[in-house]
């Protein structure tokens, strides 16, 4: 009941009805009071007019004064409520009255008579009310004058009771109040019905409409029923509903798009091989995609709330984390920061991260967002690719070796034939020392020539390491000339020349020879029907880009090079290179030869080596006329290093030091022993590591070994294994290694030992003596420290 009452009191209908009743009541009070007063005053006016009428008529002599003594006439004139009617003289004597018993009496005898009202100066009628035992009365006193008299000679006195008039007045007021109340009720009902139909009903419809909007029925609409204020409200509500429906639809579309985007992003993060992460302004991980979370959790627990350097990752670069932290502190982007980690299975993996800073619109730093990638497969594939490229490069070199086979065999046969011939002649002329010395000099020269051929074979089989030195370019041309003539098969004319024979550059001479050989092989293949191959050298000085004049060919030199260069030109008269493939000739594995006739690595190797030597290559070609390769290498000044010959090494005799010569080749042990004995050393030989160790164990202070001269590669245990075991027994031994495979031997020795002396086979006596003395000096230096 209380809820119903509260609901009724709180309803707009009740409030409007109550407002109407209050307004009508106020109006009734105002207008009813006014009309009651008006009608009361009107009744009083009429009573006054009625009671004063007989006095005026008598005063105007229209009525005889004697009529006062006739009760019937007085009742007709003053009504049934007349109380008294008298004609009173100036002295107060009653001359006429309705009661005959009162005639002749004085008004002074009457107790309730208003004696004070009878004044001699009265000129106008006096009306007043009086109350006595009979109730409320109205009294009229009219002065009567004679002609030209200044004072009244008599007074007309009338007294009428107002009881009946007041009853009539109350009856009239009751009728007025009842009529007004009914009018109020009727008016209120009409106003309420009108309000109900024109206002409340529309407001209730609007309220229902708002409720529909509230519960999501955005398609609801109102029907405006006029141009009034409610109609304006209805149209405004419709516009609001349309706008809300439109915005809701847009919001729903945006929500759907956002949900689709989130689902798509989640699918991408779950299926992508990359990782996604986000960090807050405190540079701590705030979000990590599943794969990143899974990775970090495996090696270091949850990444949430941790910085990068606390995740169990290891930078591949020494300054990697320091660089990353500096970028993070400066709120700058970073890219390609590589790191590694070890999985639970003990496998090493590699990753790379990138990140960009995020800022608010006002510039406030919010944190970072970024990605990460597992590049383990990429790193391993790169390593495998590099290994494959090395193998293919070796294959390319071996292909060149194969093409050189005929020329190499021819060179070795020539050398061996000369050595055998001069040896036979020397033996026949044993009694002529001068002739024997001459023939032996020829034998040594032929041996060195064969050694140079062996060096080239080692270089092409990747058995040498780069040994940059100051090289006289024309000397390399001369050393290559015979090999190139053989390689060109005598169907191609070879021309070698130089305007400046004393040009020098700092490169590995064997690599320069390989470069020339590759270019010569390509030139030979481009001239199947023969032609001319020119190899020349000259010098050029390249000005910086800002100082180059318009006369210079801008396409000849790269923008970033300047200085003095040696230009080695290899020019052929072959078929030329088509323009559509010219840009690809230096790419690895690119070849225009038939399958099985080339690996496509020759020019790629040349280009790579020239760049490593801080040079560059230019190519000029005309189809059908030929091609010119110009190799630019930095020019250096000539030094002793570039001109010193092996023959310059002076002989360094020994002082009785005992040398242990270890080699599985009998001829080398014998030769080395003879050289050492002739130089003043004492030689002891061993054919294997085991025999050498037995000799070392059997020595004492009287016959101790000073230097161990050992081959690197032997049957059984190798030379480095011998030295490791010997130095374990006595660290005071001096050591000299010798080998015919310098690159492989040095790489192996660098991994096993520290300082040592190395000599390449075959060697000259002076070279062996110098190596022994260098080893003794190195031992003395080691002992002093």
XYZ file of C-alpha atoms in Angstrom:
785
model
C 0.000 0.000 0.000
C 2.824 2.328 0.916
C 4.615 1.581 -2.340
C 1.402 2.233 -4.282
C 0.899 5.473 -2.381
C 4.494 6.525 -2.955
C 4.178 5.650 -6.627
C 0.912 7.619 -6.887
C 2.356 10.635 -5.070
C 5.475 10.490 -7.184
C 3.580 10.250 -10.475
C 3.296 13.237 -12.760
C -0.520 12.782 -13.032
C -0.940 13.243 -9.288
C 1.320 16.237 -9.272
C -0.559 17.873 -12.138
C -3.960 17.126 -10.501
C -2.729 18.456 -7.184
C -1.394 21.540 -8.886
C -4.758 22.146 -10.585
C -6.650 21.743 -7.278
C -4.280 24.118 -5.501
C -4.537 26.661 -8.268
C -8.336 26.394 -8.399
C -8.574 26.636 -4.599
C -6.459 29.769 -4.609
C -8.572 31.221 -7.375
C -11.741 30.245 -5.474
C -10.434 31.869 -2.332
C -9.503 35.025 -4.164
C -12.541 35.399 -6.374
C -15.014 33.846 -3.827
C -13.891 36.210 -1.106
C -14.150 39.072 -3.500
C -17.698 38.143 -4.542
C -18.803 37.473 -0.926
C -17.542 40.890 0.044
C -19.087 42.376 -3.015
C -22.472 40.790 -2.424
C -22.323 41.685 1.296
C -21.559 45.280 0.481
C -24.304 45.276 -2.133
C -26.820 43.948 0.403
C -25.710 46.587 2.900
C -26.057 49.232 0.197
C -29.513 48.058 -0.683
C -30.551 47.882 2.996
C -29.162 51.381 3.551
C -30.941 52.610 0.458
C -34.138 50.892 1.545
C -34.000 52.197 5.137
C -33.137 55.726 4.083
C -35.811 55.889 1.371
C -38.752 56.852 3.690
C -36.745 59.640 5.298
C -35.829 61.153 1.923
C -39.371 60.838 0.680
C -40.670 62.619 3.824
C -37.892 65.207 3.502
C -38.849 65.812 -0.092
C -42.483 66.022 1.002
C -43.338 63.171 -1.311
C -44.578 61.246 1.631
C -46.493 62.454 4.617
C -44.799 62.122 7.942
C -47.867 60.497 9.342
C -47.134 57.377 7.422
C -44.669 56.535 10.185
C -47.605 55.759 12.436
C -49.001 53.173 9.956
C -47.259 49.783 10.595
C -48.503 48.285 7.379
C -47.073 51.097 5.294
C -43.763 50.859 7.151
C -43.653 47.125 6.534
C -44.259 47.789 2.846
C -41.560 50.453 2.808
C -38.966 48.832 5.102
C -39.801 45.153 4.941
C -40.941 42.643 7.513
C -37.902 43.228 9.704
C -38.639 46.797 10.590
C -38.198 47.358 14.343
C -39.059 50.982 14.952
C -40.224 54.040 12.982
C -40.550 57.399 14.735
C -40.807 61.065 14.027
C -38.927 62.869 16.772
C -39.071 66.551 17.467
C -36.172 68.847 18.043
C -36.545 68.406 21.768
C -36.721 64.627 21.619
C -40.499 64.287 21.794
C -41.956 61.415 19.788
C -44.710 62.646 17.475
C -45.260 59.652 15.282
C -44.413 55.997 15.833
C -45.643 52.541 14.920
C -46.445 51.963 18.579
C -49.247 54.446 19.535
C -48.232 54.053 23.135
C -45.002 55.825 22.451
C -46.421 59.015 21.021
C -45.698 61.987 23.257
C -42.937 60.350 25.096
C -39.337 61.506 24.968
C -36.567 59.465 23.463
C -34.635 60.083 26.570
C -36.807 57.543 28.233
C -35.736 54.869 25.771
C -32.676 52.989 27.079
C -31.175 51.865 23.770
C -31.913 54.993 21.785
C -28.878 56.789 20.315
C -29.622 60.195 21.810
C -26.256 61.590 20.825
C -27.033 61.220 17.168
C -29.815 63.827 17.299
C -27.704 66.962 16.738
C -28.858 70.394 15.880
C -26.149 70.804 13.245
C -27.163 67.638 11.365
C -27.734 68.380 7.759
C -27.428 64.956 6.121
C -28.956 61.582 6.756
C -27.015 59.356 9.143
C -26.827 55.576 8.747
C -25.269 53.292 11.331
C -25.674 49.880 12.874
C -26.377 49.057 16.430
C -26.526 45.950 18.520
C -29.017 45.336 21.243
C -30.824 42.459 22.870
C -32.744 41.812 19.673
C -29.610 41.476 17.592
C -27.888 43.555 14.966
C -29.873 46.469 13.547
C -29.391 49.195 11.016
C -30.545 52.714 11.973
C -31.375 55.683 9.730
C -31.817 59.243 11.066
C -32.941 61.850 8.543
C -33.164 65.541 9.560
C -36.280 67.387 8.412
C -36.093 71.132 7.649
C -38.597 73.814 7.189
C -38.291 76.361 4.433
C -35.198 78.514 4.835
C -34.439 76.903 8.200
C -30.861 76.298 9.244
C -31.548 73.513 11.664
C -33.923 70.539 11.611
C -37.206 70.829 13.338
C -37.769 67.117 13.415
C -35.960 63.805 12.813
C -37.210 60.713 10.982
C -35.917 57.669 12.841
C -36.062 54.157 11.340
C -34.646 50.950 12.798
C -34.537 47.706 10.774
C -33.221 44.324 11.921
C -30.551 42.791 9.679
C -31.237 39.213 10.780
C -33.198 38.234 7.708
C -30.825 40.071 5.466
C -27.868 38.248 6.988
C -29.655 34.921 6.503
C -30.231 35.824 2.880
C -26.639 36.848 2.619
C -25.421 33.579 4.133
C -27.701 31.632 1.832
C -26.370 33.549 -1.122
C -22.761 32.932 0.029
C -23.458 29.205 0.438
C -24.918 29.031 -3.021
C -21.927 30.937 -4.327
C -19.448 28.661 -2.539
C -21.189 25.467 -3.657
C -21.428 26.740 -7.197
C -17.815 27.790 -7.118
C -16.723 24.403 -5.740
C -18.666 22.567 -8.433
C -17.227 24.910 -10.996
C -13.756 24.194 -9.639
C -14.302 20.457 -9.778
C -15.757 20.606 -13.244
C -13.036 22.953 -14.419
C -10.330 20.794 -12.802
C -11.776 17.685 -14.443
C -11.874 19.410 -17.819
C -8.346 20.739 -17.387
C -7.128 17.314 -16.235
C -8.778 15.573 -19.175
C -7.356 18.128 -21.550
C -3.920 17.795 -19.945
C -4.263 14.020 -19.996
C -4.979 13.996 -23.713
C -2.664 16.762 -24.844
C 0.257 16.510 -22.428
C 0.277 13.510 -20.100
C -0.486 10.924 -22.730
C 2.295 12.242 -24.943
C 4.686 12.483 -21.994
C 3.838 8.912 -20.980
C 4.505 7.832 -24.586
C 7.800 9.727 -24.481
C 8.679 8.029 -21.173
C 7.922 4.618 -22.673
C 10.040 5.590 -25.663
C 12.936 6.506 -23.361
C 12.526 3.169 -21.549
C 12.654 1.369 -24.902
C 15.842 3.234 -25.780
C 17.248 2.358 -22.387
C 16.662 -1.382 -22.865
C 18.223 -1.287 -26.322
C 15.241 -0.857 -28.667
C 17.001 1.857 -30.634
C 14.675 1.527 -33.617
C 11.733 2.930 -31.577
C 10.359 6.269 -32.775
C 7.776 8.813 -31.563
C 5.021 10.275 -33.752
C 5.058 14.071 -33.254
C 1.451 15.350 -32.794
C 1.983 19.044 -33.143
C 4.348 21.948 -33.446
C 4.166 22.759 -29.738
C 6.896 22.311 -27.164
C 6.105 18.615 -26.653
C 6.196 18.133 -30.410
C 9.629 19.789 -30.405
C 10.647 17.454 -27.579
C 9.350 14.441 -29.517
C 11.265 15.432 -32.622
C 14.369 16.010 -30.479
C 13.993 12.574 -28.914
C 13.627 11.013 -32.371
C 16.764 12.821 -33.538
C 18.545 11.679 -30.391
C 17.411 8.078 -31.002
C 18.573 8.213 -34.641
C 21.931 9.637 -33.604
C 22.236 7.087 -30.805
C 21.284 4.260 -33.161
C 23.802 5.482 -35.714
C 26.529 5.875 -33.109
C 25.651 2.520 -31.601
C 25.846 0.921 -35.018
C 29.192 2.590 -35.639
C 30.350 1.557 -32.183
C 29.187 -1.996 -32.832
C 31.004 -2.004 -36.158
C 34.104 -0.649 -34.407
C 33.720 -3.236 -31.645
C 33.373 -6.005 -34.213
C 36.372 -4.684 -36.099
C 38.327 -4.425 -32.844
C 37.319 -7.941 -31.845
C 38.250 -9.216 -35.303
C 41.529 -7.318 -35.072
C 42.244 -8.745 -31.641
C 41.406 -12.247 -32.817
C 43.508 -11.739 -35.922
C 46.389 -10.381 -33.851
C 46.054 -13.292 -31.430
C 46.045 -15.755 -34.324
C 49.050 -14.031 -35.849
C 50.961 -14.059 -32.582
C 50.163 -17.727 -32.037
C 51.050 -18.757 -35.590
C 53.861 -16.293 -36.304
C 57.458 -17.337 -35.912
C 58.184 -13.853 -34.535
C 57.565 -12.628 -30.992
C 55.775 -9.513 -29.829
C 56.464 -7.666 -26.600
C 55.642 -4.430 -24.834
C 57.243 -2.651 -21.914
C 56.079 0.191 -19.711
C 57.716 3.506 -18.889
C 59.779 1.710 -16.212
C 61.413 -0.363 -18.991
C 59.987 -3.597 -17.593
C 58.172 -6.178 -19.714
C 54.404 -5.559 -19.496
C 53.239 -7.872 -22.286
C 54.811 -10.830 -24.063
C 53.271 -12.893 -26.825
C 52.900 -16.615 -26.300
C 56.102 -17.638 -28.077
C 58.209 -15.012 -26.303
C 56.616 -15.900 -22.967
C 57.232 -19.598 -23.650
C 60.871 -18.944 -24.578
C 61.713 -16.810 -21.523
C 59.757 -19.059 -19.162
C 61.815 -22.015 -20.336
C 65.143 -20.386 -19.506
C 64.414 -17.848 -16.765
C 60.803 -17.985 -15.536
C 58.101 -15.461 -16.352
C 59.239 -12.363 -18.305
C 56.528 -10.224 -16.695
C 58.022 -7.238 -14.874
C 61.636 -7.941 -15.933
C 64.070 -5.889 -17.985
C 65.808 -7.314 -21.046
C 69.154 -7.885 -19.371
C 67.455 -10.010 -16.668
C 65.764 -12.486 -19.019
C 68.626 -14.981 -19.252
C 69.639 -13.856 -22.742
C 73.263 -13.331 -23.780
C 74.377 -10.641 -26.196
C 76.332 -11.825 -29.196
C 78.127 -8.482 -29.299
C 80.362 -7.425 -26.420
C 78.676 -4.013 -26.303
C 75.205 -5.305 -27.238
C 73.412 -4.821 -23.906
C 75.234 -1.563 -23.220
C 74.111 -0.227 -26.591
C 70.564 -1.493 -25.971
C 70.399 0.092 -22.518
C 71.683 3.398 -23.876
C 68.953 3.399 -26.525
C 66.318 2.505 -23.932
C 67.498 5.251 -21.587
C 67.384 7.785 -24.429
C 63.908 6.543 -25.507
C 65.186 5.835 -29.014
C 64.371 3.023 -31.436
C 66.749 0.078 -31.821
C 67.058 -2.626 -34.450
C 68.728 -5.989 -34.981
C 70.031 -6.532 -31.449
C 71.223 -10.133 -31.596
C 71.407 -12.421 -28.584
C 71.618 -16.124 -27.789
C 70.319 -18.521 -25.174
C 70.785 -22.158 -24.252
C 67.728 -24.384 -24.204
C 67.030 -27.055 -21.603
C 68.382 -29.599 -24.061
C 71.713 -27.725 -24.094
C 71.330 -26.410 -27.643
C 72.416 -22.878 -28.423
C 69.839 -20.688 -30.134
C 70.030 -17.202 -31.594
C 67.491 -14.379 -31.684
C 67.103 -10.783 -32.796
C 64.916 -8.014 -31.312
C 63.685 -4.647 -32.558
C 61.782 -1.958 -30.667
C 60.263 1.500 -31.068
C 59.370 3.991 -28.292
C 55.714 4.903 -27.664
C 54.649 8.404 -26.595
C 51.424 10.095 -25.515
C 50.020 12.997 -27.562
C 51.607 15.403 -25.080
C 55.007 13.756 -25.525
C 54.961 11.692 -22.331
C 56.979 8.487 -22.695
C 54.772 5.387 -22.346
C 57.247 2.599 -23.031
C 58.283 0.392 -25.942
C 56.671 -2.019 -28.371
C 58.672 -4.389 -30.495
C 59.223 -7.745 -32.128
C 61.701 -10.569 -31.861
C 62.748 -13.384 -34.140
C 64.383 -16.753 -33.724
C 67.238 -16.618 -36.234
C 68.805 -19.926 -35.244
C 67.833 -21.587 -38.510
C 68.955 -18.514 -40.425
C 72.333 -18.486 -38.661
C 72.831 -22.178 -39.263
C 71.715 -21.853 -42.859
C 74.153 -18.955 -43.309
C 76.951 -21.012 -41.811
C 76.052 -23.932 -44.039
C 75.859 -21.602 -47.019
C 79.266 -20.148 -46.213
C 80.685 -23.634 -45.846
C 79.084 -24.611 -49.141
C 80.463 -21.503 -50.795
C 83.911 -22.373 -49.463
C 83.544 -25.868 -50.848
C 82.333 -24.524 -54.171
C 85.143 -21.981 -54.193
C 87.532 -24.864 -53.630
C 85.809 -26.717 -56.460
C 86.322 -23.670 -58.640
C 89.989 -23.662 -57.726
C 90.237 -27.383 -58.353
C 88.556 -26.816 -61.702
C 91.281 -24.322 -62.470
C 93.836 -26.846 -61.225
C 92.304 -29.386 -63.583
C 92.683 -26.995 -66.452
C 96.244 -26.338 -65.308
C 97.067 -30.034 -65.083
C 98.568 -30.265 -68.526
C 100.650 -27.146 -68.087
C 101.756 -28.169 -64.580
C 102.784 -31.640 -65.802
C 104.673 -30.006 -68.651
C 106.446 -27.641 -66.205
C 107.362 -30.410 -63.764
C 108.650 -32.629 -66.574
C 110.799 -29.790 -67.858
C 112.164 -29.141 -64.359
C 112.812 -32.822 -63.661
C 114.427 -33.318 -67.070
C 116.753 -30.401 -66.468
C 117.585 -31.541 -62.911
C 118.381 -35.081 -64.056
C 120.405 -33.862 -67.022
C 122.446 -31.365 -65.018
C 122.974 -33.958 -62.259
C 124.314 -36.504 -64.799
C 126.586 -33.914 -66.387
C 127.832 -32.794 -62.982
C 128.666 -36.357 -62.024
C 130.544 -36.774 -65.334
C 132.506 -33.574 -64.644
C 133.204 -34.340 -60.982
C 136.860 -33.505 -61.509
C 136.025 -29.991 -62.715
C 134.676 -28.083 -59.664
C 133.786 -24.954 -61.622
C 131.650 -26.879 -64.107
C 130.048 -28.906 -61.290
C 129.145 -25.702 -59.445
C 127.634 -24.274 -62.632
C 125.535 -27.400 -63.197
C 124.410 -27.506 -59.530
C 123.318 -23.857 -59.750
C 121.087 -24.881 -62.657
C 119.729 -27.787 -60.597
C 118.888 -25.402 -57.717
C 117.205 -22.947 -60.108
C 115.092 -25.714 -61.616
C 114.164 -26.905 -58.125
C 113.004 -23.413 -57.155
C 111.014 -23.244 -60.379
C 109.290 -26.502 -59.474
C 108.689 -25.135 -55.961
C 106.893 -22.079 -57.388
C 104.660 -24.395 -59.426
C 103.883 -26.354 -56.233
C 103.065 -23.079 -54.423
C 100.542 -22.205 -57.101
C 98.964 -25.649 -56.792
C 98.732 -25.194 -52.989
C 97.182 -21.802 -53.426
C 94.483 -23.072 -55.770
C 93.682 -25.979 -53.445
C 93.234 -23.551 -50.527
C 96.313 -24.822 -48.735
C 97.686 -21.281 -48.263
C 96.570 -18.400 -46.122
C 96.675 -14.756 -47.202
C 100.119 -13.269 -46.563
C 99.943 -9.643 -47.780
C 103.270 -8.205 -48.795
C 104.559 -5.431 -51.012
C 104.470 -6.972 -54.481
C 106.076 -5.787 -57.707
C 103.216 -6.302 -60.146
C 105.346 -6.920 -63.221
C 107.263 -9.662 -61.385
C 103.977 -11.518 -60.870
C 103.305 -11.131 -64.607
C 106.694 -12.657 -65.394
C 106.207 -15.579 -63.008
C 102.776 -16.313 -64.516
C 103.842 -15.975 -68.147
C 104.927 -19.581 -68.841
C 101.943 -21.027 -67.006
C 99.579 -18.752 -68.930
C 101.164 -19.644 -72.277
C 100.571 -23.306 -71.524
C 97.028 -22.593 -70.306
C 96.138 -20.607 -73.441
C 97.011 -23.679 -75.531
C 99.150 -21.717 -78.032
C 96.035 -20.719 -79.995
C 95.830 -17.384 -78.227
C 98.578 -14.798 -78.417
C 99.666 -13.537 -74.990
C 101.001 -9.982 -74.656
C 102.368 -8.765 -71.312
C 103.674 -5.228 -70.894
C 103.785 -2.234 -68.584
C 104.512 1.463 -68.998
C 105.769 1.533 -65.388
C 107.524 -1.752 -64.499
C 108.233 -0.664 -60.906
C 104.623 -0.431 -59.731
C 103.973 -2.040 -56.313
C 100.842 -2.984 -54.370
C 100.334 -4.699 -51.006
C 98.499 -8.000 -51.569
C 99.079 -11.723 -51.256
C 101.053 -12.536 -54.431
C 99.448 -15.950 -54.835
C 95.971 -14.385 -54.599
C 96.983 -11.879 -57.257
C 98.170 -14.789 -59.393
C 94.819 -16.515 -58.831
C 93.007 -13.348 -59.878
C 95.009 -13.131 -63.120
C 94.530 -16.853 -63.754
C 90.733 -16.644 -63.380
C 90.508 -13.634 -65.688
C 92.795 -15.390 -68.217
C 90.653 -18.558 -68.151
C 87.499 -16.508 -68.786
C 89.267 -14.698 -71.628
C 90.396 -18.016 -73.146
C 86.829 -19.390 -73.003
C 85.561 -16.192 -74.672
C 87.940 -16.789 -77.624
C 87.185 -20.354 -78.823
C 88.616 -19.582 -82.258
C 91.719 -17.872 -80.955
C 92.645 -14.233 -80.468
C 94.835 -11.953 -78.385
C 95.050 -11.595 -74.623
C 96.805 -8.496 -73.278
C 97.851 -8.172 -69.623
C 99.249 -4.774 -68.689
C 99.709 -2.456 -65.728
C 99.740 1.283 -65.223
C 99.191 3.788 -62.431
C 96.406 6.279 -61.897
C 95.618 8.865 -59.231
C 91.899 9.227 -58.449
C 90.809 12.575 -57.061
C 88.097 12.796 -54.363
C 84.591 13.109 -55.750
C 84.332 16.821 -54.882
C 87.542 17.584 -56.823
C 86.797 15.627 -59.988
C 86.417 17.726 -63.123
C 83.924 17.307 -65.910
C 86.620 15.732 -68.074
C 86.770 12.676 -65.789
C 84.561 9.734 -66.612
C 82.281 9.666 -63.557
C 81.240 6.065 -64.205
C 84.834 4.817 -64.158
C 85.475 5.295 -60.447
C 83.206 4.737 -57.452
C 82.261 7.846 -55.496
C 83.914 6.735 -52.269
C 87.457 6.031 -53.569
C 90.415 8.320 -54.000
C 94.199 8.104 -54.017
C 96.907 6.327 -56.006
C 96.069 2.972 -57.598
C 97.791 0.325 -59.704
C 95.574 -0.651 -62.646
C 95.985 -4.230 -63.938
C 94.209 -4.601 -67.265
C 93.204 -7.960 -68.784
C 91.901 -7.386 -72.311
C 90.704 -10.018 -74.799
C 89.379 -9.969 -78.377
C 86.590 -12.435 -77.679
C 82.793 -12.447 -78.019
C 82.138 -9.759 -75.412
C 79.459 -9.782 -72.710
C 75.790 -9.078 -73.575
C 74.363 -5.995 -71.894
C 71.481 -7.911 -70.295
C 73.843 -10.066 -68.205
C 76.651 -7.579 -67.595
C 75.303 -6.585 -64.174
C 75.201 -10.235 -63.015
C 78.674 -11.457 -63.916
C 80.080 -10.998 -60.389
C 77.203 -12.828 -58.675
C 78.090 -16.225 -57.159
C 77.109 -19.248 -59.270
C 76.161 -17.066 -62.249
C 77.598 -18.627 -65.406
C 76.914 -18.534 -69.132
C 78.877 -21.710 -69.759
C 77.274 -25.031 -70.487
C 76.435 -27.280 -67.473
C 79.494 -29.112 -66.223
C 81.917 -26.558 -67.700
C 81.976 -24.013 -64.895
C 80.785 -23.298 -61.357
C 80.074 -19.612 -61.850
C 82.419 -18.676 -58.989
C 85.516 -17.452 -60.871
C 84.569 -13.790 -61.270
C 82.773 -13.817 -57.904
C 86.007 -14.895 -56.195
C 87.978 -12.272 -58.108
C 85.498 -9.536 -57.151
C 85.465 -10.606 -53.494
C 89.259 -10.717 -53.242
C 89.693 -7.319 -54.918
C 87.257 -5.742 -52.460
C 89.113 -7.365 -49.535
C 92.292 -5.806 -50.929
C 90.515 -2.377 -50.810
C 90.266 -2.137 -54.576
C 87.552 -2.295 -57.224
C 86.926 -3.633 -60.750
C 85.679 -1.915 -63.873
C 84.414 -3.791 -66.917
C 84.211 -2.489 -70.489
C 82.789 -4.749 -73.200
C 81.564 -4.618 -76.786
C 79.706 -7.609 -78.166
C 81.699 -9.261 -80.943
C 84.845 -7.214 -80.218
C 86.018 -8.165 -76.734
C 86.087 -7.361 -73.028
C 88.448 -5.429 -70.772
C 88.656 -6.055 -67.014
C 90.481 -3.295 -65.098
C 91.519 -4.270 -61.563
C 92.323 -1.250 -59.335
C 94.578 -2.008 -56.337
C 96.033 0.549 -53.878
C 99.552 1.564 -54.873
C 102.444 1.448 -52.376
C 106.096 2.433 -52.535
C 108.794 -0.190 -53.070
C 110.457 -1.544 -49.881
C 113.085 -4.123 -49.028
C 110.308 -6.524 -48.191
C 109.152 -6.381 -51.798
C 112.584 -6.828 -53.384
C 114.425 -9.119 -51.016
C 115.315 -12.477 -52.561
C 115.649 -15.762 -50.777
C 119.280 -15.880 -51.893
C 120.051 -12.816 -49.769
C 119.766 -14.797 -46.489
C 123.279 -15.225 -45.151
C 124.596 -18.501 -43.857
C 124.428 -18.691 -40.029
C 126.772 -21.414 -38.678
C 126.128 -23.362 -35.519
C 128.155 -23.818 -32.346
C 127.823 -27.521 -31.713
C 124.145 -27.446 -30.645
C 122.426 -30.835 -30.832
C 119.464 -30.926 -33.203
C 116.890 -33.765 -33.213
C 115.557 -34.156 -36.787
C 112.202 -36.012 -36.856
C 110.633 -36.924 -40.234
C 109.208 -40.079 -41.743
C 110.979 -39.316 -45.046
C 114.513 -40.759 -45.102
C 115.831 -38.413 -47.796
C 114.753 -35.336 -45.874
C 116.302 -36.587 -42.626
C 119.557 -37.239 -44.463
C 119.540 -33.888 -46.294
C 118.700 -31.925 -43.139
C 121.405 -33.789 -41.183
C 124.039 -32.987 -43.793
C 123.042 -29.301 -43.887
C 123.187 -29.046 -40.092
C 126.464 -30.947 -39.747
C 128.105 -28.788 -42.429
C 126.894 -25.655 -40.594
C 128.489 -26.688 -37.281
C 125.496 -28.332 -35.563
C 125.266 -31.937 -34.319
C 122.312 -33.784 -35.860
C 120.390 -36.745 -34.424
C 117.548 -38.217 -36.546
C 114.356 -40.134 -35.777
C 111.795 -41.531 -38.205
C 108.756 -41.336 -35.898
C 107.354 -39.660 -32.814
C 107.875 -42.779 -30.687
C 111.550 -43.074 -31.686
C 112.080 -39.353 -30.995
C 110.584 -39.663 -27.503
C 112.868 -42.625 -26.752
C 115.896 -40.563 -27.802
C 114.769 -37.659 -25.596
C 114.344 -39.960 -22.611
C 117.829 -41.385 -23.098
C 119.559 -37.976 -23.085
C 121.254 -36.356 -20.108
C 123.278 -33.203 -19.464
C 126.207 -34.479 -21.517
C 124.211 -35.263 -24.670
C 121.090 -33.129 -24.229
C 118.998 -32.031 -27.205
C 118.822 -28.246 -27.810
C 116.404 -28.032 -30.747
C 113.678 -30.364 -32.035
C 113.192 -30.048 -35.823
C 110.040 -32.016 -36.707
C 107.677 -32.458 -39.603
C 104.031 -31.576 -38.858
C 102.347 -34.467 -40.673
C 103.815 -37.924 -40.137
C 102.547 -41.485 -40.033
C 101.450 -42.323 -36.511
C 101.451 -39.456 -34.055
C 101.996 -35.994 -35.550
C 104.723 -33.462 -34.891
C 102.574 -31.228 -32.599
C 101.775 -34.287 -30.448
C 105.506 -34.984 -30.198
C 106.255 -31.411 -29.115
C 103.470 -31.379 -26.518
C 104.812 -34.556 -24.922
C 108.467 -33.389 -25.150
C 107.770 -29.992 -23.593
C 105.845 -31.728 -20.805
C 109.037 -33.618 -20.001
C 111.381 -30.653 -20.491
C 110.053 -27.167 -21.330
C 113.548 -25.943 -22.284
C 113.521 -27.421 -25.799
C 113.631 -25.054 -28.772
C 111.177 -26.071 -31.487
C 111.137 -25.742 -35.294
C 108.233 -27.084 -37.358
C 108.537 -27.870 -41.071
C 105.781 -28.752 -43.526
C 104.853 -28.700 -47.181
C 101.300 -27.472 -46.305
C 101.906 -24.097 -44.676
C 98.323 -22.896 -44.263
C 96.873 -26.075 -42.764
C 99.915 -26.638 -40.591
C 99.926 -23.110 -39.189
C 96.214 -23.186 -38.424
C 96.636 -26.452 -36.524
C 99.701 -25.228 -34.648
C 98.015 -21.947 -33.661
C 95.314 -23.975 -31.931
C 97.790 -26.185 -30.048
C 100.900 -24.129 -29.250
C 102.046 -20.620 -28.476
C 105.317 -19.254 -29.911
C 107.167 -21.444 -32.352
C 109.352 -21.215 -35.507
C 108.029 -22.519 -38.819
C 109.845 -23.291 -42.091
C 108.236 -24.367 -45.339
C 109.506 -27.337 -47.316
C 111.479 -27.374 -49.526
C 113.975 -25.032 -47.871
C 117.476 -23.750 -48.618
C 120.373 -24.454 -46.207
C 120.569 -20.823 -45.135
C 116.814 -20.793 -44.409
C 117.177 -23.892 -42.209
C 120.147 -22.387 -40.348
C 118.197 -19.160 -39.726
C 115.180 -21.103 -38.453
C 117.424 -23.002 -35.955
C 118.950 -19.768 -34.679
C 115.503 -18.122 -34.407
C 114.280 -21.052 -32.316
C 117.353 -20.814 -30.039
C 116.777 -17.064 -29.632
C 113.108 -17.647 -28.821
C 114.077 -20.212 -26.179
C 116.570 -17.794 -24.619
C 113.913 -15.092 -24.504
C 111.475 -17.512 -22.875
C 114.046 -18.513 -20.249
C 114.860 -14.896 -19.401
C 111.198 -14.166 -18.654
